[in-house]
Each structure stands twice: as C-alpha cells, then as structure tokens.
Short mmCIF file of C-alpha atoms in Angstrom, two decimals:
data_model
loop_
_atom_site.label_atom_id
_atom_site.label_comp_id
_atom_site.label_asym_id
_atom_site.label_seq_id
_atom_site.Cartn_x
_atom_site.Cartn_y
_atom_site.Cartn_z
CA MET A 775 -34.99 1.75 0.00
CA ALA A 776 -31.65 0.44 0.96
CA SER A 777 -30.38 -2.50 -1.00
CA GLN A 778 -27.51 -3.76 1.64
CA VAL A 779 -28.41 -6.86 3.69
CA ALA A 780 -28.89 -6.58 7.26
CA SER A 781 -26.57 -7.99 9.70
CA PRO A 782 -27.86 -11.42 10.95
CA SER A 783 -27.28 -10.10 14.26
CA VAL A 784 -30.99 -8.68 14.34
CA SER A 785 -32.93 -9.70 17.04
CA LEU A 786 -34.82 -13.68 16.58
CA HIS A 787 -37.75 -12.57 18.79
CA THR A 788 -38.17 -9.27 16.66
CA ILE A 789 -38.52 -10.91 13.67
CA SER A 790 -40.31 -14.07 14.19
CA SER A 791 -43.05 -11.85 16.03
CA SER A 792 -43.34 -9.01 13.67
CA THR A 793 -46.42 -8.58 11.10
CA THR A 794 -45.53 -9.99 7.73
CA HIS A 795 -45.21 -7.55 5.28
CA SER A 796 -43.56 -7.17 1.46
CA THR A 797 -39.93 -6.68 1.44
CA PRO A 798 -37.63 -6.20 -1.26
CA ALA A 799 -35.59 -9.14 -2.54
CA VAL A 800 -32.16 -9.86 -1.39
CA SER A 801 -29.68 -9.68 -4.34
CA PRO A 802 -26.20 -9.69 -2.64
CA SER A 803 -24.23 -8.95 -5.97
CA SER A 804 -21.36 -7.93 -4.22
CA PRO A 805 -19.23 -9.41 -1.41
CA ALA A 806 -18.33 -6.10 0.08
CA GLU A 807 -22.08 -5.72 0.66
CA LEU A 808 -22.20 -8.57 2.93
CA SER A 809 -21.20 -9.36 6.42
CA PRO A 810 -18.95 -12.12 7.55
CA ASP A 811 -22.01 -14.35 8.82
CA ASP A 812 -24.03 -13.68 5.38
CA ILE A 813 -20.81 -15.01 3.61
CA GLU A 814 -20.28 -17.89 5.78
CA LEU A 815 -24.19 -18.74 4.89
CA LEU A 816 -23.71 -18.48 1.51
CA ALA A 817 -20.65 -20.94 1.78
CA LYS A 818 -22.90 -23.45 3.36
CA LEU A 819 -25.67 -22.84 0.78
CA GLU A 820 -23.60 -23.15 -1.94
CA GLU A 821 -22.21 -26.30 -0.29
CA GLN A 822 -25.33 -27.82 -0.51
CA ASN A 823 -26.05 -26.82 -4.10
CA ARG A 824 -22.30 -27.93 -5.06
CA LEU A 825 -23.08 -31.68 -3.01
CA LEU A 826 -26.61 -31.70 -5.22
CA GLU A 827 -25.05 -30.98 -8.49
CA THR A 828 -21.93 -33.57 -8.06
CA ASP A 829 -24.56 -36.27 -6.82
CA SER A 830 -26.29 -35.68 -10.43
CA LYS A 831 -23.00 -35.92 -12.23
CA SER A 832 -22.11 -39.09 -10.60
CA LEU A 833 -25.37 -40.79 -11.34
CA LYS A 834 -24.95 -39.71 -14.92
CA SER A 835 -21.46 -41.03 -15.22
CA VAL A 836 -22.62 -44.53 -13.60
CA ASN A 837 -25.67 -44.78 -15.47
CA GLY A 838 -24.71 -43.28 -18.52
CA SER A 839 -26.48 -45.71 -20.78
CA ARG A 840 -29.41 -45.33 -19.29
CA ARG A 841 -32.12 -42.93 -20.51
CA ASN A 842 -32.00 -39.34 -19.14
CA SER A 843 -35.47 -38.11 -17.35
CA GLY A 844 -34.71 -34.44 -17.92
CA SER A 845 -35.06 -33.99 -14.22
CA SER A 846 -32.41 -32.95 -11.86
CA LEU A 847 -32.16 -32.44 -8.16
CA VAL A 848 -31.77 -28.83 -8.24
CA SER A 849 -31.94 -25.88 -10.59
CA SER A 850 -28.57 -25.13 -12.41
CA SER A 851 -28.51 -21.54 -11.12
CA SER A 852 -26.28 -21.59 -8.26
CA ALA A 853 -27.87 -20.85 -4.26
CA SER A 854 -26.48 -17.38 -4.23
CA SER A 855 -27.94 -16.50 -7.94
CA ASN A 856 -31.45 -17.26 -6.10
CA LEU A 857 -31.32 -15.69 -3.31
CA SER A 858 -33.52 -12.93 -5.25
CA HIS A 859 -36.63 -15.22 -4.42
CA LEU A 860 -36.09 -14.83 -0.74
CA GLU A 861 -37.56 -12.12 1.19
CA GLU A 862 -35.08 -10.04 3.06
CA ASP A 863 -36.41 -10.67 6.54
CA SER A 864 -36.42 -14.40 5.69
CA TRP A 865 -32.93 -14.18 4.75
CA ILE A 866 -31.88 -12.53 8.00
CA LEU A 867 -33.93 -14.59 10.45
CA TRP A 868 -33.24 -18.29 9.03
CA GLY A 869 -29.43 -16.79 8.25
CA ARG A 870 -28.87 -15.95 11.52
CA ILE A 871 -30.60 -19.54 13.08
CA VAL A 872 -28.12 -21.64 10.99
CA ASN A 873 -24.95 -19.60 11.61
CA GLU A 874 -25.72 -19.29 15.54
CA TRP A 875 -27.47 -22.41 15.66
CA ASP A 876 -26.32 -24.20 18.99
CA ASP A 877 -27.24 -21.06 21.04
CA VAL A 878 -30.16 -20.47 19.14
CA ARG A 879 -31.87 -24.14 19.59
CA LYS A 880 -30.74 -23.81 23.35
CA LYS A 881 -32.18 -20.35 23.99
CA LYS A 882 -35.22 -19.72 21.44
CA GLU A 883 -36.42 -23.51 21.48
CA LYS A 884 -40.04 -22.08 21.59
CA GLN A 885 -39.59 -19.67 18.65
CA ILE A 886 -37.49 -22.25 16.82
CA LYS A 887 -40.98 -24.71 16.54
CA GLU A 888 -43.31 -21.84 15.70
CA LEU A 889 -41.34 -20.91 12.78
CA VAL A 890 -40.83 -24.57 11.47
CA ARG A 891 -44.73 -24.81 11.72
CA LYS A 892 -44.92 -21.67 9.56
CA GLY A 893 -42.39 -23.18 6.85
CA ILE A 894 -38.80 -23.17 6.33
CA PRO A 895 -37.59 -21.30 3.08
CA HIS A 896 -36.70 -23.72 0.21
CA HIS A 897 -32.91 -22.75 0.10
CA PHE A 898 -32.61 -23.50 4.03
CA ARG A 899 -34.70 -26.57 4.34
CA ALA A 900 -31.87 -29.04 3.71
CA ILE A 901 -29.66 -27.71 6.19
CA ILE A 902 -32.08 -27.17 8.73
CA TRP A 903 -33.62 -30.39 8.73
CA GLN A 904 -30.09 -31.59 9.09
CA LEU A 905 -29.32 -29.57 12.25
CA LEU A 906 -32.91 -30.13 13.90
CA CYS A 907 -32.18 -33.99 13.92
CA THR A 908 -28.63 -33.65 14.61
CA ALA A 909 -27.86 -35.73 10.83
CA GLN A 910 -24.76 -33.41 10.00
CA ASP A 911 -21.42 -35.37 9.98
CA MET A 912 -22.68 -38.51 11.24
CA PRO A 913 -20.00 -41.26 10.93
CA ILE A 914 -22.43 -43.40 9.04
CA LYS A 915 -22.37 -41.13 6.48
CA ASP A 916 -18.81 -42.30 5.94
CA GLN A 917 -20.11 -45.94 5.66
CA TYR A 918 -22.76 -45.30 2.50
CA SER A 919 -20.44 -45.70 -0.39
CA GLU A 920 -19.57 -48.98 1.08
CA LEU A 921 -23.22 -49.64 1.59
CA LEU A 922 -23.77 -49.36 -1.88
CA LYS A 923 -21.46 -51.98 -2.86
CA MET A 924 -22.86 -54.42 -1.35
CA THR A 925 -25.80 -56.72 -2.22
CA SER A 926 -29.11 -56.67 -0.10
CA PRO A 927 -31.67 -59.36 -0.23
CA CYS A 928 -34.52 -56.59 -0.67
CA GLU A 929 -33.05 -55.34 -4.00
CA LYS A 930 -35.73 -56.95 -5.96
CA LEU A 931 -38.61 -55.70 -3.56
CA ILE A 932 -36.96 -52.27 -3.77
CA ARG A 933 -37.03 -52.04 -7.61
CA ARG A 934 -40.45 -53.43 -7.97
CA ASP A 935 -41.64 -50.47 -5.67
CA ILE A 936 -39.77 -47.97 -7.31
CA ALA A 937 -42.09 -46.91 -10.15
CA ARG A 938 -44.91 -46.62 -7.46
CA THR A 939 -43.08 -43.98 -5.40
CA TYR A 940 -44.18 -40.56 -6.28
CA PRO A 941 -45.51 -41.79 -9.64
CA GLU A 942 -46.45 -38.36 -10.89
CA HIS A 943 -43.47 -36.30 -9.85
CA ASP A 944 -41.13 -35.38 -12.30
CA PHE A 945 -38.05 -36.28 -10.50
CA PHE A 946 -39.19 -39.81 -9.77
CA LYS A 947 -41.77 -40.81 -12.60
CA GLU A 948 -38.93 -41.59 -15.48
CA LYS A 949 -38.09 -45.38 -15.39
CA ASP A 950 -34.39 -45.60 -14.77
CA SER A 951 -34.25 -41.81 -14.15
CA LEU A 952 -31.85 -40.11 -11.27
CA GLY A 953 -34.61 -39.67 -9.15
CA GLN A 954 -35.41 -43.47 -9.19
CA GLU A 955 -31.65 -44.53 -8.58
CA VAL A 956 -30.80 -42.54 -6.01
CA LEU A 957 -34.29 -43.71 -4.00
CA PHE A 958 -32.95 -47.02 -4.73
CA ASN A 959 -29.73 -46.58 -3.52
CA VAL A 960 -31.08 -44.70 -0.23
CA MET A 961 -33.68 -47.64 0.44
CA LYS A 962 -30.77 -50.26 -0.10
CA ALA A 963 -28.39 -48.78 2.15
CA TYR A 964 -30.84 -48.77 5.08
CA SER A 965 -31.93 -52.46 4.46
CA LEU A 966 -28.41 -53.17 4.92
CA VAL A 967 -27.97 -51.23 8.39
CA ASP A 968 -31.05 -52.25 9.79
CA ARG A 969 -31.81 -55.83 8.99
CA GLU A 970 -34.56 -56.48 11.23
CA VAL A 971 -36.91 -53.46 8.99
CA GLY A 972 -34.98 -54.30 5.91
CA TYR A 973 -37.31 -52.75 3.72
CA CYS A 974 -40.91 -51.24 3.39
CA GLN A 975 -42.61 -49.44 0.67
CA GLY A 976 -44.10 -46.85 2.95
CA SER A 977 -40.95 -45.63 4.14
CA ALA A 978 -39.62 -44.85 0.40
CA PHE A 979 -41.96 -42.04 0.36
CA ILE A 980 -40.11 -40.46 3.49
CA VAL A 981 -36.97 -41.05 1.83
CA GLY A 982 -38.09 -39.57 -1.56
CA LEU A 983 -39.40 -36.30 0.29
CA LEU A 984 -35.78 -36.13 1.77
CA LEU A 985 -34.07 -36.57 -2.03
CA MET A 986 -36.38 -33.58 -3.03
CA GLN A 987 -34.39 -31.11 -0.45
CA MET A 988 -30.76 -32.94 -0.52
CA PRO A 989 -28.18 -35.04 -1.97
CA GLU A 990 -28.81 -38.82 -1.24
CA GLU A 991 -25.71 -39.25 1.43
CA GLU A 992 -27.37 -36.49 3.42
CA ALA A 993 -30.99 -37.79 2.79
CA PHE A 994 -29.74 -41.30 4.13
CA CYS A 995 -28.38 -39.64 7.27
CA VAL A 996 -31.65 -37.67 8.13
CA PHE A 997 -33.89 -40.94 7.27
CA PHE A 998 -31.69 -43.10 9.45
CA LYS A 999 -32.02 -40.10 12.43
CA LEU A 1000 -35.53 -40.33 11.77
CA MET A 1001 -36.07 -44.38 11.88
CA GLN A 1002 -33.49 -44.83 14.94
CA ASP A 1003 -33.83 -41.68 17.21
CA TYR A 1004 -37.21 -40.90 16.30
CA ARG A 1005 -38.67 -44.43 16.50
CA LEU A 1006 -40.05 -44.14 13.00
CA ARG A 1007 -38.85 -47.91 12.40
CA GLU A 1008 -41.12 -49.16 14.89
CA LEU A 1009 -43.86 -48.22 12.20
CA PHE A 1010 -41.97 -50.47 9.52
CA LYS A 1011 -41.13 -53.60 11.29
CA PRO A 1012 -42.21 -56.30 9.44
CA SER A 1013 -45.31 -57.04 12.32
CA MET A 1014 -46.38 -53.42 12.27
CA ALA A 1015 -47.87 -53.43 15.40
CA GLU A 1016 -46.71 -50.07 16.17
CA LEU A 1017 -48.52 -48.99 13.04
CA GLY A 1018 -51.60 -50.56 14.30
CA LEU A 1019 -51.80 -49.30 17.70
CA CYS A 1020 -51.16 -45.41 16.14
CA MET A 1021 -54.16 -46.21 13.58
CA TYR A 1022 -56.38 -47.45 16.84
CA GLN A 1023 -55.41 -43.94 18.47
CA PHE A 1024 -56.05 -41.78 15.59
CA GLU A 1025 -59.25 -43.54 14.81
CA SER A 1026 -60.18 -43.23 18.86
CA MET A 1027 -59.67 -39.50 18.84
#
C-alpha cells in the first residue's frame, strides 16, 4: 500500500460521494513526498498551531502570578506531527477545499454543505470556520489589542459569569486559567464594539466553543461575524424580542 500522499487535485465529487472505508494514516515524513499544495496546506496548519502557542505563551507571561490550570489551547505536538491521525481521504479532500477555497465555494456549494454536516476534521476546523464566515483578514482584527487596553462597563459582569461558562471543561474550569482569561478578553472586546448588545452570558458559550478551536483574535473575528452578519446579536439584545420569537416558533413546530 503506497505511503505517499495522493495529490489534492483528486475530484471533490468522487471523494465526497465515495463509500466510507478504513484508510492508512497520513504521515508525511519527508518534504519530497509532498506536493506543493500539501506543503502550502501544512504551512497553514502550522501557522494556526503557532498562533495558538503564541496565544498561550503571551497569556502566561501577562498572568505569571496566576495559578496555571495545566490546560493548553492545543497539544504541544505540531500540526504536522498530528497528521497521522487524519485519514488519507479526509486529508486529501479537506486539503483541496482549503487550498482551492474560492473556486470550490462557488462551484461546489451543495457538496460543501453536505461535508460540513458530516463533520469537519479537528485539524481543519479553525481554518474552515473562518473561511465559511469570511472572517479571515478582517480589519477589526487589528483593533483587538487596542480594545483590550480599554475599559468596558461590562467587565464586572463578565468576570462574575466566567466561572459559569463550561464549568466542567478542563480549559475553563480552573479559576484564572488561560481559558478563563481569553474568554474574558473576547467578551470584553465585543462589548466595546457593540455597545447596544454589550454583554450577555449566553453568548459566552459561543465564544468558549470557538476558543476550543482557535486563538482569541481569530475567535473574536468569527464571533463578530456570527453576531453581525448572521444576526445572532438579535438574540442577545437587552429586550430579547428575537429570542422570544425564536422560542415561540420552536414551540409551535
């Protein structure tokens, strides 16, 4: 059985419609075995991993006096060393989707929806989520560090609720852990850019889920997109009129 990774140019339709079967794990041990597209994708995955590690290190330096929760945003192993956990077909398919996103999104929209419903592999999730909601390279990302230097009127409320967000999850359950700190940062930053909504405890669970997959700046951008472009902010306005409507519609189904 060949150990070389097949070219990501394999048909998206062929892979997505094929019968599920067991395949050998991908383990690109030598650059010579990889196509240019595979190398480019590896670089993207490595960049995501680097951002997560940088995120973690910066928080440790800022909060050095705080108790370390023992949690981390990602495994210390690099993305490339974890590729062995991806099935070969999945690596090829999602690798091609990422590398040819603009073209695939326009021509294979139905198939993309079907694949997303089946589940995005963990290693690709952060990248794909950002691509799906067009959150990559957003101008507001450059404002994030400045927002954190500002004071929000919602800070006390956010601090109060942090411990009640995913209280059983290893990343968030320890007081003053990295998880709690980045969750606070994202919620505070959003409360400053959307003062009408400000802060609502329910939205912290969305942010927490994003932080399990990506660094805080990327999580902030995806959350901003979800709230603004996908109208989730309507559910979290002080009147909660839209939430009441959704609950009524759900109960009437």
